[in-house]
XYZ file of C-alpha atoms in Angstrom:
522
model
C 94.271 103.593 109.463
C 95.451 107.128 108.545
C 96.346 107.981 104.876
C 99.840 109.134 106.087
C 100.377 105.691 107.794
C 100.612 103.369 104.968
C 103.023 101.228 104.043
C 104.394 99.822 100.492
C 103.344 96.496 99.514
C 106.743 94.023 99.835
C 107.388 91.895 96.861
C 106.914 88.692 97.066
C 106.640 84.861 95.430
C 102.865 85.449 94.475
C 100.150 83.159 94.534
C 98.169 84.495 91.792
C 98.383 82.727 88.534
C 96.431 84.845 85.388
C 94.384 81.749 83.565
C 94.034 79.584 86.594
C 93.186 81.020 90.020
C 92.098 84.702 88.250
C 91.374 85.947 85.168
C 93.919 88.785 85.267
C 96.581 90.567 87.727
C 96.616 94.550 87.521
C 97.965 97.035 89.390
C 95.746 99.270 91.955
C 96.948 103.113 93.022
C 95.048 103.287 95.534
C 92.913 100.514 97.635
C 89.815 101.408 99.974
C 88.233 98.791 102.419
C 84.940 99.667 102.895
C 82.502 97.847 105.592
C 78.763 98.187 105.686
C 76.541 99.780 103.257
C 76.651 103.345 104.824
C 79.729 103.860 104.304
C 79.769 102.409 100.752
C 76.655 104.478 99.712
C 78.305 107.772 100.574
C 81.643 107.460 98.944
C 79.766 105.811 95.844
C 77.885 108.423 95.496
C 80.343 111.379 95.394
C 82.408 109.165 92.998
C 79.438 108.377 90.706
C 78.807 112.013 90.829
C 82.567 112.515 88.977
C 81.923 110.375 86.367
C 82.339 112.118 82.652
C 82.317 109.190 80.022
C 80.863 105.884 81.121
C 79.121 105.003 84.239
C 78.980 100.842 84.722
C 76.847 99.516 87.337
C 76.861 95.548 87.082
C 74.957 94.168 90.129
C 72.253 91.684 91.269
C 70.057 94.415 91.859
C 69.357 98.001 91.266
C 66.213 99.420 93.523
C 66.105 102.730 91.995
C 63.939 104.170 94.895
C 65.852 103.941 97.803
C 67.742 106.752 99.296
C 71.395 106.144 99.054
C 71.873 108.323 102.528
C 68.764 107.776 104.187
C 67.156 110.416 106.756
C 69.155 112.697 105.022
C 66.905 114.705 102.292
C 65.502 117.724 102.102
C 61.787 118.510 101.621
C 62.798 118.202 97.882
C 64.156 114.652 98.099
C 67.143 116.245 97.672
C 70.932 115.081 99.498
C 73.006 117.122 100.937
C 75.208 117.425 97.601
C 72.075 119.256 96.085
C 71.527 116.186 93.928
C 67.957 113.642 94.533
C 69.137 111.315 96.903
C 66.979 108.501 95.848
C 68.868 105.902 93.471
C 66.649 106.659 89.923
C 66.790 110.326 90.331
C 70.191 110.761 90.799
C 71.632 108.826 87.936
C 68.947 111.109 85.773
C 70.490 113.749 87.302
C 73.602 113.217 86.280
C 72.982 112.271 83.058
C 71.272 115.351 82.606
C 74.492 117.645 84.829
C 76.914 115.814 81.967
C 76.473 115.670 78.300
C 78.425 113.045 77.136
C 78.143 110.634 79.843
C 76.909 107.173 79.295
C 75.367 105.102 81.919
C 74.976 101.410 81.721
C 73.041 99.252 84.062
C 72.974 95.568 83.943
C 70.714 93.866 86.371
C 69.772 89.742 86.777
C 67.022 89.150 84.720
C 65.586 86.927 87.889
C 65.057 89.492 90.481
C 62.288 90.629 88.629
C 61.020 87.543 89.492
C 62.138 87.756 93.804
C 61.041 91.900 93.499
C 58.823 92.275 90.338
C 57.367 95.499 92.082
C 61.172 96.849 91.195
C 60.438 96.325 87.357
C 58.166 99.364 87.124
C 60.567 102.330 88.314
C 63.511 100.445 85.731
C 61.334 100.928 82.780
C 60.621 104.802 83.491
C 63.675 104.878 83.643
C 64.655 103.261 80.429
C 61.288 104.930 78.980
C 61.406 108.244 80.052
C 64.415 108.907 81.825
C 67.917 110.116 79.550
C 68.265 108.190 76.553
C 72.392 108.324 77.873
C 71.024 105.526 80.777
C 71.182 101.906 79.036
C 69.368 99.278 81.817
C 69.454 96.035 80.420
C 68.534 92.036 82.014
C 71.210 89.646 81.828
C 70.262 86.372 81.125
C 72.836 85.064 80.019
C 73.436 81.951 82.568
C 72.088 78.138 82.407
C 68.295 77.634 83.926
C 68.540 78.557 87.768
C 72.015 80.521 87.448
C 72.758 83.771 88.917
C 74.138 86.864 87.881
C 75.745 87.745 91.112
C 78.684 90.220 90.507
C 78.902 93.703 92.206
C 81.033 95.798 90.258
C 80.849 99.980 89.499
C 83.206 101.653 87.425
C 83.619 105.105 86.381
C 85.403 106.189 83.605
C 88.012 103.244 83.623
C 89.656 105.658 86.509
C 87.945 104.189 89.544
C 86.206 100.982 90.461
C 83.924 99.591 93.062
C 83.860 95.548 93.596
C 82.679 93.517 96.687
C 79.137 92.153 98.298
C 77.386 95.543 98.332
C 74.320 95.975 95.991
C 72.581 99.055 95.619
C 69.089 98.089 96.277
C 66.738 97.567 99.414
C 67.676 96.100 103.030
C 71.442 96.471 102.388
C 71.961 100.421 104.125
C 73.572 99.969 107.765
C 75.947 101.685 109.883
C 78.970 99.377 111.788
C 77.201 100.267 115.083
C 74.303 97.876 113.735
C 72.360 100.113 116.498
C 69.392 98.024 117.576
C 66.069 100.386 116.274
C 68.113 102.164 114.100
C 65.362 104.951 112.303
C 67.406 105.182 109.289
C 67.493 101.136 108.826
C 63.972 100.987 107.088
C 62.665 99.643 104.107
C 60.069 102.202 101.448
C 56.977 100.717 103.242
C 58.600 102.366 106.305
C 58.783 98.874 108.392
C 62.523 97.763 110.030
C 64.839 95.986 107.957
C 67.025 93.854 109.506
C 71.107 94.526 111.146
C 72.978 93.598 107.532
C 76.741 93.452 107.957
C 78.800 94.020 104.195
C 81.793 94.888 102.525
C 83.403 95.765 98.812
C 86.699 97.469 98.060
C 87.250 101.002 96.051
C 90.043 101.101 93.831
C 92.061 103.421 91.168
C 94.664 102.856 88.604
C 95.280 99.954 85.839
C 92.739 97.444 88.110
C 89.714 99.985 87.593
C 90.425 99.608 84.071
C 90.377 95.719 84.376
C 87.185 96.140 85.765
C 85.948 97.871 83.452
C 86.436 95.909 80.858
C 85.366 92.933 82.603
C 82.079 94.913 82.840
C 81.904 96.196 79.015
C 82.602 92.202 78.150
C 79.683 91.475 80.168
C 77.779 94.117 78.933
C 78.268 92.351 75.285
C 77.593 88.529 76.200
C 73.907 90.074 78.052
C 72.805 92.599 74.819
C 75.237 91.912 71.861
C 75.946 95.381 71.703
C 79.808 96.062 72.280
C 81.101 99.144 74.252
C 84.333 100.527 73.171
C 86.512 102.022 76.061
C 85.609 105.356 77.188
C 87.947 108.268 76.347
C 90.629 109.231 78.935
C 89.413 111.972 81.579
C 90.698 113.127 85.099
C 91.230 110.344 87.892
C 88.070 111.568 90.242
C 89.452 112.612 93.323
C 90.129 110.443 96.284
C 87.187 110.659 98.723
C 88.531 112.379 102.311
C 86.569 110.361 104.476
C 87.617 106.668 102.848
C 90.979 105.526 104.181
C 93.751 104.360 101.835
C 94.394 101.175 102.656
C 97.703 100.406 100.693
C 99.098 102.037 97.622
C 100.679 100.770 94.597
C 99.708 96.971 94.737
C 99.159 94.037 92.399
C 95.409 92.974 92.892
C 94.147 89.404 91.108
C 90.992 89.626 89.587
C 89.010 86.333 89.856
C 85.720 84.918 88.577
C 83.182 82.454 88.385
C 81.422 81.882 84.747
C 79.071 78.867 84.295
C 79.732 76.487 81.376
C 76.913 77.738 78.976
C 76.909 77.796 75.048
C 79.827 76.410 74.339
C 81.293 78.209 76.794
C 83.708 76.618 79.585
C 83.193 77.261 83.026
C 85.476 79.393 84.362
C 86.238 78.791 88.045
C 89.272 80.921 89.229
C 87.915 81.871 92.289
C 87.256 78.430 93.454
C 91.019 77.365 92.918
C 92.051 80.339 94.458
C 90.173 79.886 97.884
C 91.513 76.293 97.700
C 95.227 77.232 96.226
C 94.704 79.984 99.961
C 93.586 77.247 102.088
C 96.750 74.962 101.329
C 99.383 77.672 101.913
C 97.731 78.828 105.350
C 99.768 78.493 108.001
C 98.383 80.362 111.219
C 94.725 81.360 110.553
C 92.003 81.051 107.703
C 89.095 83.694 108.735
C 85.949 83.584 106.487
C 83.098 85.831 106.134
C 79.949 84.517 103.905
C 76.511 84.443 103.369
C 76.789 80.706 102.814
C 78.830 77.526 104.257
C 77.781 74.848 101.465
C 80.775 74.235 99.279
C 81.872 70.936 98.967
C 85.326 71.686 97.610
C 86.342 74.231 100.297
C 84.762 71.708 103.289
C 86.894 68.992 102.225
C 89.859 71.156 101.658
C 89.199 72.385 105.514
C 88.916 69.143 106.914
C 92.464 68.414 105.748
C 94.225 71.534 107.311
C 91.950 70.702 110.317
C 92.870 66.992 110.440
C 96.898 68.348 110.394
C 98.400 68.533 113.678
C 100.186 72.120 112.310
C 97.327 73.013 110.792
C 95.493 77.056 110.983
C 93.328 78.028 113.062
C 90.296 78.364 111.208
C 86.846 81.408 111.934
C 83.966 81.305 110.133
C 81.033 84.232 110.291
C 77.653 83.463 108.967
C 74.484 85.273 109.276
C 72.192 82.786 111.764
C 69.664 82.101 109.833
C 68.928 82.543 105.997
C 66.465 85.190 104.741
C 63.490 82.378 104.006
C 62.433 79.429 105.558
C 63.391 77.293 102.029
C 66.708 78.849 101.552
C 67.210 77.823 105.739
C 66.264 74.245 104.326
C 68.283 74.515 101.472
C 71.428 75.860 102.638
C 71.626 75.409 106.371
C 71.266 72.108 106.245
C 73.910 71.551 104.097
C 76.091 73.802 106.148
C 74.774 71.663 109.264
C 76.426 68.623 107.794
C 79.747 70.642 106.688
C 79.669 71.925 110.405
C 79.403 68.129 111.769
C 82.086 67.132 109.338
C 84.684 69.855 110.046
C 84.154 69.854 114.162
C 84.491 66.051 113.923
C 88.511 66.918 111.605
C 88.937 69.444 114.529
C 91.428 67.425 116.703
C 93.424 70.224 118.385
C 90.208 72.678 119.203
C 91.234 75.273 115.627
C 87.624 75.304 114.731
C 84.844 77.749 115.354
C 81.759 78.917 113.440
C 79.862 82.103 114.692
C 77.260 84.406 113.776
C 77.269 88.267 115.013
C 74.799 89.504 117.483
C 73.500 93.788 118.280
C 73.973 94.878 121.691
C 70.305 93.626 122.008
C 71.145 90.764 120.966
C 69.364 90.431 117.603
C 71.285 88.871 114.747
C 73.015 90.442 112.360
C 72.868 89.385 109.020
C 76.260 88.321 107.512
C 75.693 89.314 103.466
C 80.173 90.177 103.577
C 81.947 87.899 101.220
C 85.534 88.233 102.868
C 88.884 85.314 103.288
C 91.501 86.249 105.028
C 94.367 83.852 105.098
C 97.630 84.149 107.863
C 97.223 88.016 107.465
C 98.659 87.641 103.660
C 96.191 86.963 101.400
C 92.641 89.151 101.575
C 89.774 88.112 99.004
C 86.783 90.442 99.058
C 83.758 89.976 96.223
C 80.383 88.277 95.725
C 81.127 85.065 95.787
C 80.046 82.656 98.472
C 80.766 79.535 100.196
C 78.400 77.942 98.504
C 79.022 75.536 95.257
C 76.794 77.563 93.103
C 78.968 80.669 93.711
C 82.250 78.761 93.534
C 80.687 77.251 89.887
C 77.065 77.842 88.835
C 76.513 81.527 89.187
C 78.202 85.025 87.811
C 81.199 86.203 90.105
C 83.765 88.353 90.459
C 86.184 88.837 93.027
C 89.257 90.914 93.865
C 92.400 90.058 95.892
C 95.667 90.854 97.220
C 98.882 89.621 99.113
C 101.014 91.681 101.586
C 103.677 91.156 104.404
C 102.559 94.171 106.029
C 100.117 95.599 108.287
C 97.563 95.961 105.888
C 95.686 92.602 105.751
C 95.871 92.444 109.505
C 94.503 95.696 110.365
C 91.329 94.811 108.243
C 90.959 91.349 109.837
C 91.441 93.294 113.693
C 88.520 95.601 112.372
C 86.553 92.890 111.398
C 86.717 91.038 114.612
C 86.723 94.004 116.982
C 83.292 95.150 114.951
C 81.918 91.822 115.859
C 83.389 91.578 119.317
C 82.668 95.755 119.986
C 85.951 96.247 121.643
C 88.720 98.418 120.429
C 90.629 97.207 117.936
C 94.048 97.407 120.210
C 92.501 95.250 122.800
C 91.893 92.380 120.423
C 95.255 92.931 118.857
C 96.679 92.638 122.667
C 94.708 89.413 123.217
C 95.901 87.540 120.503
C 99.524 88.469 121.371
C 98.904 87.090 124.896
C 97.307 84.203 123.986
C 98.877 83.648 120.792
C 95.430 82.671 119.307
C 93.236 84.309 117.407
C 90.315 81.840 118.695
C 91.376 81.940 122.388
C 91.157 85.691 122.273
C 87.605 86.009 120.487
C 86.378 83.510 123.846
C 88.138 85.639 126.069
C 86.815 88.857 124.728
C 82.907 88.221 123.909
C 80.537 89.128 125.833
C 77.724 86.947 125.831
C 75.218 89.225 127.079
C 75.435 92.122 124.844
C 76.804 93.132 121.380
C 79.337 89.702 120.295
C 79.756 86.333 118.804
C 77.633 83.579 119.374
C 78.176 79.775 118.181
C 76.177 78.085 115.033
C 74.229 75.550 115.934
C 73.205 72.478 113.894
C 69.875 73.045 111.911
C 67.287 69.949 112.543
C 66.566 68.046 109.135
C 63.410 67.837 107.853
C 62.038 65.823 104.669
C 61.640 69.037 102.767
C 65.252 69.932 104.234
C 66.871 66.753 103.739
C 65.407 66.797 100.235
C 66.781 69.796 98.994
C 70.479 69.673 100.596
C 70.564 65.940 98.703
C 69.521 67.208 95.697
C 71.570 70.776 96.098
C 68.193 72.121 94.307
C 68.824 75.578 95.392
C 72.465 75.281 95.615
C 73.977 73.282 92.018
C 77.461 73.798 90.311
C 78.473 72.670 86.874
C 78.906 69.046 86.080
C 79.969 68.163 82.308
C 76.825 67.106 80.085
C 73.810 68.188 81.713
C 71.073 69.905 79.764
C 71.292 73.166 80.656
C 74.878 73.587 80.343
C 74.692 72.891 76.704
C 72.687 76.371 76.287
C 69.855 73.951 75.004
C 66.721 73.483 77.560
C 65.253 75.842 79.775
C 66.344 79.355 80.445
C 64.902 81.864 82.883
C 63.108 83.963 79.912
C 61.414 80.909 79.056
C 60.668 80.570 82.471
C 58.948 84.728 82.426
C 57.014 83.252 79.246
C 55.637 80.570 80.562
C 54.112 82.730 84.076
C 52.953 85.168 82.153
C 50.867 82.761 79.202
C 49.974 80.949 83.084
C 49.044 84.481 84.355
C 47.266 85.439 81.276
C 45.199 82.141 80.594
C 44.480 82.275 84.651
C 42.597 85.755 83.967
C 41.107 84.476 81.075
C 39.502 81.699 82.572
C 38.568 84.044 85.670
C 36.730 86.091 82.793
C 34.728 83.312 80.904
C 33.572 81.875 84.382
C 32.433 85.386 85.247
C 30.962 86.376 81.568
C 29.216 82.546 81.828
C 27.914 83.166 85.599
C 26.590 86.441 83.858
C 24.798 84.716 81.064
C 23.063 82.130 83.502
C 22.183 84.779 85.795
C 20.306 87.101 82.820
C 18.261 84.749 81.401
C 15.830 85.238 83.862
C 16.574 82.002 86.129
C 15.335 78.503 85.730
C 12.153 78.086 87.239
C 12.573 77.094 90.758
């Protein structure tokens, strides 16, 4: 969709509700819908590149050596803008380019513990890099929570939120091209097809976001951040599309109960508050399919004879063989459950496929409901997203062409057709889910069906116990803010580590002694 072809938003009874479903309702300028990380990387870039104040980059993870436009530096390391194009070196840059710009960084304190080779390249940064570039560890969550949001904003004027982290295996084009040279990881072997998305946004709603950010900022260091001073809007990028203009967007979170804090679950009651007004079709895009809230809530509109038709995409398998356990079990079950509510044939779950027909992994965190509502932000399906981890989320209504455009894109990405072929097949068949079958081709680039996981013990075990996968539940331990905590957790390995080496030592030092003394006689 051109800029010059986009329509106002039409008012309308609203389903947001500030204090339940989100945390707050503010008004965007401009919104961008942005698929796939290279895409994302290049507009974030040339906005991160405006910023003048305050830079805030609240993520998952931050890998600060990958190239944010890979194959694309010079002999320098440099990107075409003339600034480094690996992730470290340009926010050093910048810092340097602009002397009274902040930048803030706050990473989960756990992936140190997934990537702990990442840890080294965030301290020279903190350590030698501008003393303007704050990089903190939020650990600020109950023992095994997550901080999971995805948000960038720069200088209160624009604003980044969705599924897109700026760290390793995330960079990908739409194509997914199978053997794509640019798709690599540092060590130079393949990553894997990754399929993502995240909004850009200007106006009051960057400002939201920002201080959603600042307040997280405080509750991870104690250190407040006032509000940067007022500068220029940075321009519009060229090459992202404005979506819609002037529009009311819902920010919504998820914040575990921890001490003495209540959880806060907005984004949970909106995806069920979504479900229950859906009328023609609920389309889902997630990592996950483990929440027991949203299953049930789908077996209902399922189990009505008027009921939506209802999509869901999820990546095939999971990135381990434990999280497959863990989570695709559970999503076996959910699929067993909701294909056994499915009386009238509304029900499908795929995953996307390459023209080779690899996999593509499904990392997008999208909901699309009757071509109204559109959700887009780091939260999963899962019940540890929906109450257990960090999230934020962003969302909008419309009567227009808007929503429906995106979910067309979606679809015709997945189904590599144009998008006005798919748009003709559902207006001949009058179903969104008779036109995907009519339209995928099952030998190349498309859709294929999810297929029940088989249980094993270790499986069995952990989707019973929902060890990987917990939400909050009044009066447990770790709620309280008593109990374990993940620095504990950093203590404890490294006292293991270090007593491990000592021991190593002593048994070396004593083998040494013995061997000195001359030998026993023989």
């Amino acid at each position: 969709m051109t800029e010059d072809r986009v329509h106002p938003i039409e008012s309308h009874t609203t389903l947001f509700e500030p204090g339940r479903n989100c945390w707050r309702v503010a008004r965007a300028e401009r919104l961008g819908l942005i698929v796939d990380a290279a895409d994302y990387f290049r507009v974030l870039r040339r906005i991160m590149a405006s910023a003048k104040r305050e830079l805030l980059m609240i993520g998952w993870d931050f890998d600060f050596e990958i190239e944010m436009l890979p194959g694309e530096s010079d002999a320098e390391g440099r990107a075409p803008d003339g600034l480094p194009n690996q992730v470290g070196p340009f926010l050093e840059a910048l810092a340097e380019r602009e002397a009274q710009l902040d930048i803030y960084m706050l990473k989960w304190n756990g992936a140190m513990l997934i990537a702990p080779g990442r840890l080294i390249p965030s301290l020279a940064v903190r350590v030698f890099g501008s003393d303007r570039i704050h990089f903190a560890l939020d650990g600020h969550h109950p023992f095994g929570g997550c901080h999971h949001q995805k948000i960038v904003v720069v200088d209160d004027r624009f604003a980044f939120c969705g599924g897109i982290d700026a760290t390793e295996d995330r960079w990908d084009t739409s194509e997914h091209a199978p053997n794509d040279s640019r798709r690599v990881r540092k060590d130079g072997s393949p990553s894997q097809p990754w399929h993502d998305a995240t909004t850009a946004l200007t106006g009051p709603v960057a400002a939201a976001l920002g201080d959603l950010a600042r307040s997280r900022w405080l509750r991870a260091t104690g250190d407040e951040l006032s509000r940067p001073d007022p500068v220029v809007a940075p321009e519009w990028p060229g090459s992202l599309p404005v979506a819609a203009r002037d529009v009311d967007v819902a920010i919504a979170r998820t914040e575990p109960a921890f001490e003495g804090e209540e959880m806060v679950n907005e984004i949970e009651r909106l995806c069920l508050d979504s479900i229950g007004q859906a009328r023609e079709v609920i389309y889902m895009e997630s990592q996950y399919f483990a929440a027991e809230t949203v299953c049930k809530a789908l077996e209902e509109r399922l189990r009505d004879p008027d009921g939506p038709e209802v999509v869901i995409i999820n990546p095939e398998t999971a990135q381990s063989t434990l999280e497959d356990k863990a989570m695709h079990v559970l999503r076996g079950r959910m699929l067993d459950r909701l294909t056994a509510a499915d009386t009238g044939g509304r029900f499908r779950m795929y995953y996307p496929v390459t023209t080779a027909g690899e996999p593509i992994y499904v990392h997008a965190k999208i909901f699309v409901v009757d071509d109204r509502i559109l959700r887009i932000g780091s939260s999963n399906l899962n019940d540890r997203s929906l109450g257990f981890d960090t999230e934020c989320d962003v969302a909008f209504e419309d009567k227009t062409e808007v929503i429906a455009a995106f979910r067309t894109r979606l679809l015709s990405e997945h189904l590599s057709v144009a998008p006005e072929t798919l748009t003709r097949a559902v207006e001949e068949a009058g179903s969104v889910i008779a036109a995907i079958e009519a339209l995928n081709d099952r030998s190349g680039r498309g859709l294929r069906p999810i297929e029940r996981l088989e249980e094993t013990t270790v499986g069995e075990f952990l989707a019973d116990t929902r060890l990987l996968d917990p939400r909050h539940h009044p009066g447990r331990l770790t709620e309280s803010g008593t109990g374990l905590r993940p620095r504990h957790l950093g203590v404890v390995a490294g006292a293991t580590g270090l007593g491990f080496l000592g021991w190593r030592a002593l048994r070396h030092w004593l083998r040494g002694e013995r061997d000195g003394s001359g030998r026993k006689d023989q």
